[in-house]
């Protein structure tokens, strides 16, 4: 219920997306692609098992051509979405 309220409050497809400095620390270690992370934030599916009230969501998106699933943790703020951390996984 609270997840739907968050998504009504802020449109993921149009909202500004910012990145936490922690993400840049992990970028080289995980070989992260920021474009894929942004695409996951805009169109990924909500994974409810890692979500926490009031504004923390876990999103996942599978990229078939590369055979990689990106999992990201985001926080919804009033005017933007902040990507806190991300990690890739081989396959689905």
Short mmCIF file of C-alpha atoms in Angstrom, two decimals, residues 50-82:
data_model
loop_
_atom_site.label_atom_id
_atom_site.label_comp_id
_atom_site.label_asym_id
_atom_site.label_seq_id
_atom_site.Cartn_x
_atom_site.Cartn_y
_atom_site.Cartn_z
CA UNK A 50 13.99 -5.37 0.62
CA UNK A 51 11.72 -2.31 0.81
CA UNK A 52 11.43 -0.35 4.05
CA UNK A 53 9.06 2.36 5.15
CA UNK A 54 8.84 5.31 4.65
CA UNK A 55 10.76 5.81 1.39
CA UNK A 56 13.24 2.99 0.62
CA UNK A 57 12.59 0.77 -2.41
CA UNK A 58 14.49 -2.06 -4.06
CA UNK A 59 14.21 -2.22 -7.86
CA UNK A 60 15.40 -4.94 -10.24
CA UNK A 61 15.81 -4.99 -14.01
CA UNK A 62 17.10 -7.75 -16.29
CA UNK A 63 19.11 -6.81 -19.39
CA UNK A 64 18.83 -9.83 -21.70
CA UNK A 65 21.51 -9.06 -24.26
CA UNK A 66 24.21 -8.77 -21.58
CA UNK A 67 22.56 -11.44 -19.37
CA UNK A 68 22.82 -9.18 -16.29
CA UNK A 69 20.28 -8.24 -13.62
CA UNK A 70 20.80 -4.91 -11.89
CA UNK A 71 19.45 -4.55 -8.36
CA UNK A 72 19.34 -1.05 -6.91
CA UNK A 73 18.24 0.52 -3.63
CA UNK A 74 16.62 3.95 -4.00
CA UNK A 75 15.15 6.55 -1.68
CA UNK A 76 12.24 8.68 -2.79
CA UNK A 77 12.52 12.32 -1.82
CA UNK A 78 10.08 15.14 -2.49
CA UNK A 79 11.48 16.20 -5.89
CA UNK A 80 13.96 13.50 -6.88
CA UNK A 81 15.01 9.87 -6.56
CA UNK A 82 18.36 9.07 -4.93
#
